[in-house]
Amino acid sequence: MIEVKGLYKEFDGKMVLEDINIKFQPGECSLIIGASGSGKTVLLKNLVGLYEPTSGEILYGGSNFNNMKMEEKKQFRREMGMLFQESALFDFATVQENVMFPLDFFTDWSFEQKLERVNFCLRRVNLENVNNLYPNQISGGMQKRVGIARAIATNPKYLFCDEPNSGLDPTTSIVIDRLIQEITREYKITTVINTHDMNSVMEIGDHIGFIHKGRLVWEGNNKEIMDSDCQPLNDFVFANNLARQLKKNK
Ligand SMILES: Nc1ncnc2c1ncn2[C@@H]1O[C@H](COP(=O)(O)OP(=O)(O)O)[C@@H](O)[C@H]1O
Ligand SMILES: [Mg+2]
């Protein structure tokens, strides 16, 4: 479990996140939704330790990353899988090398052991016979699956995804969403996904936190979201949901 307590983050006196309190449970996809610029990426970067909170704390299974010693930090990093836009695949490396990278970094396994794990992860995301291809030789949806295979290579407890559907068509997006959800449930991973895609919200939103101007202003699930009386949330949902919009205008 991850517990965020009274988290504030500011840059040069500008408050970007204010008093965020939320818990993320294992085996569940938690979606962080909100308009562009609302603070989703900054929150995720605090969760993975790329940014340090201005105040407040983040507890992972009860421990605070910022208080850990160097060796503990490294061990802990191994437990985090990431699917970030910036940490896209290395285009100079093959699919196999991409997925093996975290194993090279975090383990002292033999090449054969690593290869076995790589192949297991590739099979898990329904990719076979692509080991020796380069990222630019496979489709965008396949690239995302390689990214997921790489993120789960070290068998992480936590998985963080920043806009995993960006650049994908709606059908491929749903395939990726479902894959992340399946893996999350199967391995009891605590998964946090940033998105502004309402399809994802309806598809896999068992737990949703809505951020508006740096504050968490609503929390619930995809069944409750349509009936909320939170105005900024409704503005966000309706702006994203053409069907509802059309229905409303009838
Ligand atoms: N490193 C940074 N330094 C200063 N401001 C930042 C930095 N990163 C993000 N911000 C600001 O924080 C706000 C939230 O950004 P972000 O979390 O990227 O939004 P989102 O992911 O919801 O679109 C924006 O106003 C952005 O300009
Ligand atoms: Mg973002």
Short mmCIF file of N, CA and C and ligand atoms in Angstrom, two decimals, residues 10-12 14-17 33-45 51 162-163 194 196 211, ligand 1:
data_model
loop_
_atom_site.label_atom_id
_atom_site.label_comp_id
_atom_site.label_asym_id
_atom_site.label_seq_id
_atom_site.Cartn_x
_atom_site.Cartn_y
_atom_site.Cartn_z
N GLU A 10 5.95 22.61 -4.06
CA GLU A 10 6.03 23.92 -4.72
C GLU A 10 7.32 24.04 -5.50
N PHE A 11 7.28 24.84 -6.55
CA PHE A 11 8.46 25.16 -7.35
C PHE A 11 8.62 26.67 -7.32
N ASP A 12 9.75 27.15 -6.86
CA ASP A 12 10.03 28.59 -6.84
C ASP A 12 8.85 29.40 -6.30
N LYS A 14 5.83 28.67 -6.24
CA LYS A 14 4.51 28.39 -6.86
C LYS A 14 4.02 27.03 -6.37
N MET A 15 2.88 27.04 -5.68
CA MET A 15 2.34 25.80 -5.13
C MET A 15 1.67 25.00 -6.24
N VAL A 16 2.16 23.78 -6.48
CA VAL A 16 1.61 22.93 -7.55
C VAL A 16 0.70 21.84 -6.97
N LEU A 17 1.08 21.32 -5.80
CA LEU A 17 0.23 20.33 -5.13
C LEU A 17 -0.03 20.83 -3.72
N ILE A 33 -6.88 11.46 -12.25
CA ILE A 33 -7.39 12.18 -13.42
C ILE A 33 -7.41 13.68 -13.15
N GLY A 34 -7.47 14.44 -14.23
CA GLY A 34 -7.51 15.89 -14.09
C GLY A 34 -7.06 16.53 -15.38
N ALA A 35 -7.41 17.79 -15.53
CA ALA A 35 -7.06 18.52 -16.75
C ALA A 35 -5.55 18.62 -16.87
N SER A 36 -5.11 18.95 -18.04
CA SER A 36 -3.71 19.18 -18.31
C SER A 36 -3.21 20.32 -17.41
N GLY A 37 -2.08 20.12 -16.75
CA GLY A 37 -1.53 21.17 -15.89
C GLY A 37 -2.05 21.12 -14.46
N SER A 38 -2.90 20.14 -14.12
CA SER A 38 -3.49 20.10 -12.78
C SER A 38 -2.52 19.57 -11.72
N GLY A 39 -1.46 18.88 -12.15
CA GLY A 39 -0.47 18.41 -11.17
C GLY A 39 -0.28 16.90 -11.13
N LYS A 40 -0.84 16.18 -12.08
CA LYS A 40 -0.78 14.70 -12.08
C LYS A 40 0.66 14.18 -12.18
N THR A 41 1.41 14.72 -13.15
CA THR A 41 2.78 14.25 -13.34
C THR A 41 3.65 14.60 -12.14
N VAL A 42 3.45 15.79 -11.60
CA VAL A 42 4.24 16.18 -10.41
C VAL A 42 3.94 15.21 -9.26
N LEU A 43 2.68 14.82 -9.10
CA LEU A 43 2.34 13.86 -8.05
C LEU A 43 3.06 12.52 -8.28
N LEU A 44 2.99 12.04 -9.51
CA LEU A 44 3.63 10.75 -9.83
C LEU A 44 5.15 10.82 -9.61
N LYS A 45 5.75 11.98 -9.98
CA LYS A 45 7.19 12.12 -9.79
C LYS A 45 7.56 12.17 -8.30
N TYR A 51 10.95 13.71 -7.43
CA TYR A 51 10.85 14.98 -6.71
C TYR A 51 10.69 14.67 -5.23
N ASP A 162 2.40 7.06 -16.47
CA ASP A 162 1.98 8.43 -16.79
C ASP A 162 1.41 8.45 -18.21
N GLU A 163 0.12 8.65 -18.30
CA GLU A 163 -0.58 8.70 -19.59
C GLU A 163 -0.17 7.54 -20.51
N ASN A 194 -1.78 7.89 -14.28
CA ASN A 194 -2.26 9.22 -14.64
C ASN A 194 -2.95 9.15 -15.99
N HIS A 196 -6.01 11.40 -18.73
CA HIS A 196 -7.16 12.29 -18.87
C HIS A 196 -8.15 11.68 -19.86
N ILE A 211 -7.85 15.44 -9.52
CA ILE A 211 -7.07 16.60 -9.09
C ILE A 211 -7.51 17.82 -9.87
N1 LIG B 1 10.01 21.07 -12.63
C1 LIG B 1 9.06 22.00 -12.58
N2 LIG B 1 9.36 23.27 -12.25
C2 LIG B 1 8.42 24.23 -12.18
N3 LIG B 1 7.10 24.01 -12.44
C3 LIG B 1 6.73 22.77 -12.77
C4 LIG B 1 7.68 21.69 -12.87
N4 LIG B 1 7.03 20.57 -13.22
C5 LIG B 1 5.72 20.92 -13.35
N5 LIG B 1 5.53 22.24 -13.07
C6 LIG B 1 4.26 22.96 -13.10
O1 LIG B 1 3.34 22.23 -12.30
C7 LIG B 1 2.02 22.29 -12.84
C8 LIG B 1 1.46 20.90 -12.98
O2 LIG B 1 2.17 20.21 -14.01
P1 LIG B 1 1.95 18.68 -14.33
O3 LIG B 1 2.01 17.88 -13.09
O4 LIG B 1 2.91 18.33 -15.41
O5 LIG B 1 0.47 18.65 -14.92
P2 LIG B 1 -0.33 17.44 -15.57
O6 LIG B 1 0.55 16.23 -15.56
O7 LIG B 1 -1.57 17.28 -14.74
O8 LIG B 1 -0.68 17.87 -16.95
C9 LIG B 1 2.14 23.05 -14.15
O9 LIG B 1 1.76 24.37 -13.93
C10 LIG B 1 3.61 22.96 -14.47
O10 LIG B 1 4.03 24.06 -15.22
#
